[in-house]
Coordinates of C-alpha atoms in Angstrom, one line a residue:
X1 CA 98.1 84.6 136.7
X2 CA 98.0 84.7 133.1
X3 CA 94.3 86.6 133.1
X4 CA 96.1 90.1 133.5
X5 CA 98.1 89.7 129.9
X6 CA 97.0 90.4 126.4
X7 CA 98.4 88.7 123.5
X8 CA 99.8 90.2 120.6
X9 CA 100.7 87.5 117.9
X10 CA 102.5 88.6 114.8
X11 CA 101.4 86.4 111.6
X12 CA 103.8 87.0 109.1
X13 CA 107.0 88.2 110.6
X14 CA 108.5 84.9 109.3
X15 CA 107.3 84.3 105.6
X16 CA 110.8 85.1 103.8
X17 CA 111.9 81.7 105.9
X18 CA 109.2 79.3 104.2
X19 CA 108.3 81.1 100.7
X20 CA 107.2 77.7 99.3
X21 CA 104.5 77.7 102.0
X22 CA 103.7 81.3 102.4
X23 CA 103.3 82.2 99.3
X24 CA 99.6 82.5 99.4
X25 CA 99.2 82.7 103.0
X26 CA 100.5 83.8 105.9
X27 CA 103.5 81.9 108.0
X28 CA 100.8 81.6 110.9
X29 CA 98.1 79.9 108.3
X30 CA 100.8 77.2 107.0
X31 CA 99.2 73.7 107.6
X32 CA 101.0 71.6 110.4
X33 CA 100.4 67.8 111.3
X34 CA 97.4 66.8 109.3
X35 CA 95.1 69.1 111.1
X36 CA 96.7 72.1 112.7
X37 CA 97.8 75.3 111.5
X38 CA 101.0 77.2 113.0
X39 CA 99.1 79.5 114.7
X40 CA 97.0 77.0 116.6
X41 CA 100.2 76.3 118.9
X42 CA 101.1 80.3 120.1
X43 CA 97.5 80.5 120.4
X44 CA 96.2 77.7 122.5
X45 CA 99.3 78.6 124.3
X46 CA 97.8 81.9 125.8
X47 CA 94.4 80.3 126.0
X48 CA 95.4 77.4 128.2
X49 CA 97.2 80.2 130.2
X50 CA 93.7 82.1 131.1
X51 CA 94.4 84.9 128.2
X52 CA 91.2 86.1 126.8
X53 CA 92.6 88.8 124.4
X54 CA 94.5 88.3 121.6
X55 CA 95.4 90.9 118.8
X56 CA 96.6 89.0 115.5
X57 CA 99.5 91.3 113.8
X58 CA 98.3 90.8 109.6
X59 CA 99.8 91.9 106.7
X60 CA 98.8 90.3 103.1
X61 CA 97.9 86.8 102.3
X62 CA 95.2 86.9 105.4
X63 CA 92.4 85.1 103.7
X64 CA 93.0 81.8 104.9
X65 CA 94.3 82.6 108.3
X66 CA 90.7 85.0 108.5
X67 CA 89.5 81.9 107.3
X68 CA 90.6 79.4 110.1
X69 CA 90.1 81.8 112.7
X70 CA 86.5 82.7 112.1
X71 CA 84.7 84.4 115.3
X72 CA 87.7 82.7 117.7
X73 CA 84.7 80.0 119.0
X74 CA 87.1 77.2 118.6
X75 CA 89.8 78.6 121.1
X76 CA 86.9 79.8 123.4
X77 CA 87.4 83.6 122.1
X78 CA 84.8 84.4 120.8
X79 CA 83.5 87.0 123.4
X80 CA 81.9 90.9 123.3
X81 CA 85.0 92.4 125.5
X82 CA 88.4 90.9 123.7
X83 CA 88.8 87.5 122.3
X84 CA 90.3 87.7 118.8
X85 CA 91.0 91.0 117.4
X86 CA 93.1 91.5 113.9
X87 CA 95.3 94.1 113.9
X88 CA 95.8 95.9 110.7
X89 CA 99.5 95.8 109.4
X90 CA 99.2 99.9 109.4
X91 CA 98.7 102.7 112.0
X92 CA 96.3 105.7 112.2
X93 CA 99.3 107.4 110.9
X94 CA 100.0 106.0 108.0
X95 CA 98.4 103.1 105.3
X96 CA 101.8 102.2 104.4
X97 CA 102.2 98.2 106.1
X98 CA 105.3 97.9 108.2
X99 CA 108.5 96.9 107.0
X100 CA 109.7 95.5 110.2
X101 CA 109.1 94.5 113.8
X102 CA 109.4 98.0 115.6
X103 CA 106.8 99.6 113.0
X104 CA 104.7 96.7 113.5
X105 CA 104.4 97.1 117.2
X106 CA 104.1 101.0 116.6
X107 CA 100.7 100.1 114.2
X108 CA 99.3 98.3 117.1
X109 CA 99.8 101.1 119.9
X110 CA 96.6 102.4 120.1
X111 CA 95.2 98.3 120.7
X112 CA 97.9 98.4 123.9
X113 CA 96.9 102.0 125.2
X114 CA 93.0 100.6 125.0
X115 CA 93.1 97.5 127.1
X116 CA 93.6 97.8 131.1
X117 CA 96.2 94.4 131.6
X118 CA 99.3 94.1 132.9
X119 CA 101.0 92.5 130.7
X120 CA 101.7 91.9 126.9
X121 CA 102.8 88.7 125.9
X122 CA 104.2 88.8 122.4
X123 CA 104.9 85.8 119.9
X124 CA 105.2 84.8 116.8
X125 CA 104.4 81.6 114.5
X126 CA 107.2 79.7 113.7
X127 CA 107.7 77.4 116.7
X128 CA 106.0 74.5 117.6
X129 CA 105.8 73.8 121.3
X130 CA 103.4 73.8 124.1
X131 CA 104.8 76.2 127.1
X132 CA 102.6 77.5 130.1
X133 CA 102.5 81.4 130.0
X134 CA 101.4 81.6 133.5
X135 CA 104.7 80.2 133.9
X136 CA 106.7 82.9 132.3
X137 CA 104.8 85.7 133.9
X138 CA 105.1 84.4 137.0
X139 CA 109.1 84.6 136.6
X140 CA 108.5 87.8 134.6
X141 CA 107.2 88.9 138.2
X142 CA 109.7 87.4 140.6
X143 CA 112.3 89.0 139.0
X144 CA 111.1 92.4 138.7
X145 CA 112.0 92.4 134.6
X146 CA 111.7 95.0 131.8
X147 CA 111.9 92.3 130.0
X148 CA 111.4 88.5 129.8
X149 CA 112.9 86.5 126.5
X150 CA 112.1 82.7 126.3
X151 CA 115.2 80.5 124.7
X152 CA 115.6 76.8 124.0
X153 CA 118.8 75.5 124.3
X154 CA 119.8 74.5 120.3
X155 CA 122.7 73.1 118.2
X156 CA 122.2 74.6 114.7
X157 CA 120.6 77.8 112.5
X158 CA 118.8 77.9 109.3
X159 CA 117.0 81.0 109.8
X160 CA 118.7 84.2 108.2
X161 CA 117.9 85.6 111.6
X162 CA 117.9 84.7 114.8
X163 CA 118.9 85.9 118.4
X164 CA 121.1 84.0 120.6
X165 CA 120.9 85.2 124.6
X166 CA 123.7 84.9 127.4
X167 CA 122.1 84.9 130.7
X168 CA 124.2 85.1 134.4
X169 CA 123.2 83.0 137.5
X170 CA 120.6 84.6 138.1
X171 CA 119.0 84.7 134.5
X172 CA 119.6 88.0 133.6
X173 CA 121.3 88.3 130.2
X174 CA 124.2 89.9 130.4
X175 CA 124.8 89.8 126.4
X176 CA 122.4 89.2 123.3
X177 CA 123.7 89.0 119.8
X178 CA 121.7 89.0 116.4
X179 CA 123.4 86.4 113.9
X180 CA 126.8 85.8 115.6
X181 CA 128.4 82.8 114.4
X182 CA 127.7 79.5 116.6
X183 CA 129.8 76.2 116.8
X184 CA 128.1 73.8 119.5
X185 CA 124.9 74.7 121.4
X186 CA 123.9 78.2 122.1
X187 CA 120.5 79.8 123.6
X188 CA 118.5 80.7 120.7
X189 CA 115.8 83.1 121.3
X190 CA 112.2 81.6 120.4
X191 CA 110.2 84.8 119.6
X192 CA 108.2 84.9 122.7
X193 CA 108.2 87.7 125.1
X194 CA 106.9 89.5 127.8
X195 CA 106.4 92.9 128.8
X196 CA 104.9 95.2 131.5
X197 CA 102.2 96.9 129.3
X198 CA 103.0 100.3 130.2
X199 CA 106.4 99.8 129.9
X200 CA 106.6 98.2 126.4
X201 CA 104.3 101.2 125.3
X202 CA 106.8 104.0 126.5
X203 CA 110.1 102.2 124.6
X204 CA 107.5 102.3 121.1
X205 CA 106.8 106.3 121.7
X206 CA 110.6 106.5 122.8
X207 CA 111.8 104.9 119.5
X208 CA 109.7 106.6 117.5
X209 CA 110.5 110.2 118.8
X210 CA 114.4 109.0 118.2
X211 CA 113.5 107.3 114.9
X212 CA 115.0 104.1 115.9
X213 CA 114.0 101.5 113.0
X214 CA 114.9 97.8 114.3
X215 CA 112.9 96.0 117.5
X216 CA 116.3 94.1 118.0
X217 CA 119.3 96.0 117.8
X218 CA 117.8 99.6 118.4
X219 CA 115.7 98.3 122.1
X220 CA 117.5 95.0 123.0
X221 CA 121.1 94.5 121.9
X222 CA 121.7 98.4 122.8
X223 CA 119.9 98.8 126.4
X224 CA 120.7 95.1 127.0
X225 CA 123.0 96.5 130.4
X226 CA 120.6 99.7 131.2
X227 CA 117.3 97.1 130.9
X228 CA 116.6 94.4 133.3
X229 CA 115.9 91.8 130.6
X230 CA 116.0 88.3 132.0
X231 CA 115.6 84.8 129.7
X232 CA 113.5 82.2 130.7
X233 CA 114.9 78.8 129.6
X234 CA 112.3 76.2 128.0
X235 CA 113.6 72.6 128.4
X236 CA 110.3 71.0 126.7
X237 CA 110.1 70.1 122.8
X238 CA 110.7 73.2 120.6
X239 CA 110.7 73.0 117.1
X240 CA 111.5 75.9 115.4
X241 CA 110.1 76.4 111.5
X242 CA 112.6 78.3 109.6
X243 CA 113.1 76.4 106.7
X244 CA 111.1 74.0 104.5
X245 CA 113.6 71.2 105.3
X246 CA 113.0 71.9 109.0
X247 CA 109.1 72.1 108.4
X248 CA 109.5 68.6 106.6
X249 CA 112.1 67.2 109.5
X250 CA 110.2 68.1 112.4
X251 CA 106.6 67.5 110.9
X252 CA 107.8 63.6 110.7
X253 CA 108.9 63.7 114.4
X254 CA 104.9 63.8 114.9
X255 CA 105.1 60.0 113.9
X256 CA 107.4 59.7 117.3
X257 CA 105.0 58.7 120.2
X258 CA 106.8 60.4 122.1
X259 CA 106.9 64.0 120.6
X260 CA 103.3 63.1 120.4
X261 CA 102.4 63.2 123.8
X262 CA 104.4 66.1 125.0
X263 CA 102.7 68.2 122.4
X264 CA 99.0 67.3 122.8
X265 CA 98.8 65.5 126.2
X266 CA 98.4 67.5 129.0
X267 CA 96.9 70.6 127.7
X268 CA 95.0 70.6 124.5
X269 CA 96.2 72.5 121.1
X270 CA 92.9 73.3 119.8
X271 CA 92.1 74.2 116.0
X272 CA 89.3 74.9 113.6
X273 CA 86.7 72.1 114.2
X274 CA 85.6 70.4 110.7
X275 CA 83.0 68.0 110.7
X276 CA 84.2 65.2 108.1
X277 CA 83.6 61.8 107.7
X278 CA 85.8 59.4 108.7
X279 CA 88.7 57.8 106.7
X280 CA 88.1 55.0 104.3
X281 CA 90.2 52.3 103.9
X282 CA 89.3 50.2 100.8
X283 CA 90.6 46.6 100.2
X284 CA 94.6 46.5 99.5
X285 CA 94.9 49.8 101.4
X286 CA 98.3 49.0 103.9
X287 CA 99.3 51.9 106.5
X288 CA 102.2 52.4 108.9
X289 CA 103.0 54.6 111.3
X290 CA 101.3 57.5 109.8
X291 CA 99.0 60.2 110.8
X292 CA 95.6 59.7 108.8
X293 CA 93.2 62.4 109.4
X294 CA 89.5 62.6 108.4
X295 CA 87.8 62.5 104.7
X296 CA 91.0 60.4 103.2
X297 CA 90.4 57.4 101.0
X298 CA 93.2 54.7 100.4
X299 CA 93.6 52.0 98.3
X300 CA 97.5 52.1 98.1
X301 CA 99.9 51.8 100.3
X302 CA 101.1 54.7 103.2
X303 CA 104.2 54.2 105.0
X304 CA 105.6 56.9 107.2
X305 CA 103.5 59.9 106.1
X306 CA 101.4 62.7 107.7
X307 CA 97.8 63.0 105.4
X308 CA 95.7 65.8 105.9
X309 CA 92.4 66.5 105.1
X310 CA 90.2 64.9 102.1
X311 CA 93.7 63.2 100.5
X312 CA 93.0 60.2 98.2
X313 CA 95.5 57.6 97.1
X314 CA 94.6 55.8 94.4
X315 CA 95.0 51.2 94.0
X316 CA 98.8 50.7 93.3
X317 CA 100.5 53.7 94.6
X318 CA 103.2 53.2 97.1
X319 CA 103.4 57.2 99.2
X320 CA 106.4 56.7 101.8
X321 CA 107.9 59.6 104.1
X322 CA 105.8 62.1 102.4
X323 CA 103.3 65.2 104.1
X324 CA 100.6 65.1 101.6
X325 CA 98.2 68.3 102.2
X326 CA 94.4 69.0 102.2
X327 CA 92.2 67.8 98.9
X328 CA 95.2 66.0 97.3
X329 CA 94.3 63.5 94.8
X330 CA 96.9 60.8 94.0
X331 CA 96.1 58.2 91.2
X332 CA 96.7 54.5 90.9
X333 CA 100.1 53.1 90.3
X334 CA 102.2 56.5 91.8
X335 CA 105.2 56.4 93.6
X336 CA 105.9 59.1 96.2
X337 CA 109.1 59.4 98.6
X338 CA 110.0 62.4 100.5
X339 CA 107.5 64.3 99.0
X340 CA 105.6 67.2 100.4
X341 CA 102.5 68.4 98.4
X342 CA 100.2 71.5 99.0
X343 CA 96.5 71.8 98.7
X344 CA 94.4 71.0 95.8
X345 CA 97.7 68.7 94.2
X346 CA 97.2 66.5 91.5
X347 CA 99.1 63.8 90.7
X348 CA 98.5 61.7 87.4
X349 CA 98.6 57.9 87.4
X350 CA 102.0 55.7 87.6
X351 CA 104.1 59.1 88.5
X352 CA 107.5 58.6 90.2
X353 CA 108.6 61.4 92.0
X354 CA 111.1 61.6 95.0
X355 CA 113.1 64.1 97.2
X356 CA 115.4 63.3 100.4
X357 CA 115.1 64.0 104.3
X358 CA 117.5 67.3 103.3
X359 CA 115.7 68.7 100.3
X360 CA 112.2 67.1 100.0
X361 CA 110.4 67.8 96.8
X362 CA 107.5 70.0 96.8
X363 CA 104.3 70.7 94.7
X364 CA 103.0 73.9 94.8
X365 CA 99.1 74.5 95.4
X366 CA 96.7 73.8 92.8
X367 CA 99.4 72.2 90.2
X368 CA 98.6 69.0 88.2
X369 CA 101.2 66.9 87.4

């Protein structure tokens, strides 16, 4: 049902939430899980749900997300009449980029008026989960909607903002708030939505001709009783990046079989395809429940950690509950605990350095320590 949506994906509508990790890239091009990036989840989403069309919603720090994209081949987009398309962060009005959500969508109306679907499924980066679109639409449908909202039940905030939904019986919210103050579990709004086409292009003219400036409070909390807008409630694993401590928490909930196979087993999360050798693990190397991905070498010990790409630990170190990213090279007789380190990290023989589950410690790309 799914083949009559586009997808519109914003890429950087988050990056205030994770500046340690979006600093040079986008929120969408942040590395996830030793192989993935956070875009790979919101897109293999709409793939697996027959959408052939995305339009990717840049701003700065592209490169590496242009990067890991490439022609779209590895999410089976790369095709003459849609597939992949970046979306400039500016309209044929203006070279100003937007400063918010509602300019944003106004930059990419000429995209919507262009293509011939139904629908428009928008999302954004920062949640990990893998939900069925088809699904959505299909209730989207049933219920005759403006528009539909997707929450996940949840017990706490970090983000500076967020959008917590009060549906009726029937689903149809009957009351949506932006920041109110929670105690217990609320519905938190997960950034995906969807739209009749036609529909979500008439409220972006409408705002404009009235000058409205916020997505949120201007089209949603305001029309929420003139607008059928229904939620549709996801009860699979969500985990919402909004922080680096929640990056760090619910990367190590990877290591949980469990969250494991909900994830990545009945429907593929697919990702830039690198062809590395495998692992190496040299005499004295010890490793526990940890995710090890290709082109590593160990000689130390690993316990508990999430290795991406090329990482090397040198004879002696001891690297415990630690995300340790791409190219990382870690000498002999280092201590590591509750560390996460970006890209291209150094990290000098017999260092000691730690964090904690609430504040981990973090190296920045390319630093030498």
């Amino acid at each position: 049902m799914a083949h009559s949506a586009v997808g519109v994906i914003f890429s950087n509508i988050h990056d205030e939430n994770i500046p340690e990790l979006s600093r040079h890239r986008t929120m969408a091009s942040i590395p996830y899980g030793g192989r993935y990036r956070l875009i790979d989840f919101a897109l293999s989403n709409m793939v697996n749900s027959g959408i052939t069309t995305v339009g990717i919603v840049t701003k700065y720090n592209y490169q590496s997300l242009i990067d890991h994209l490439g022609s779209g081949k590895d999410w089976d987009l790369a095709r003459k009449d849609g597939g992949i398309i970046l979306l400039p962060p500016y309209s044929d009005e203006t070279d100003a980029p937007y400063t918010n959500r509602l300019e944003a969508l106004k930059g990419v109306t000429a995209f919507l008026n262009r293509r011939k679907e139904d629908y428009v499924v928008i999302s954004d980066c920062d949640g990990i989960a893998r939900i069925d679109i088809s699904d959505i639409i299909r209730y989207h449908e049933e219920k005759h909607a403006d528009i539909t909202m997707v929450y996940h039940e949840e017990e706490d905030v970090v983000s500076s903002y967020y959008i917590s939904l009060i549906p009726d019986a029937d689903g149809r919210i009957k009351d949506l708030k932006i920041n109110p103050p929670t105690k217990g579990k609320f519905n938190q709004y997960v950034n995906i939505m969807v739209l009749n086409r036609e529909f979500l292009i008439g409220i972006i003219q409408d705002a404009t001709t009235r000058g409205l400036s916020s997505f949120g409070r201007d089209i949603l909390v305001k029309n929420v009783n003139t607008l059928k807008i229904f939620g549709y409630k996801f009860d699979g694993y969500y985990a919402g990046i909004n922080s680096i401590q929640k990056y760090y928490a619910h990367s190590m909930e990877l290591l949980r079989k469990d969250v494991r196979d909900e994830l990545f087993g009945a429907r593929d999360i697919y990702t830039k395809v690198r062809d590395s050798a495998p692992s190496k693990y040299n005499d004295g190397a010890v490793v526990r429940n940890s995710l090890i991905s290709d082109g590593c070498a160990i000689e130390g010990t690993v316990e508990n950690c999430i290795l991406f790409r090329g990482v090397k630990v040198g004879k002696g170190s001891v690297i415990k509950n630690s995300i340790i990213m791409q190219d990382t090279v870690i000498g002999e007789g280092v201590s590591l605990d509750c560390v996460i380190t970006d890209k291209n990290v150094v990290i000098r023989d017999r260092r000691h350095l730690a964090g904690c589950e609430t504040l981990p410690f973090f190296i920045a790309k390319g630093r030498m320590l």
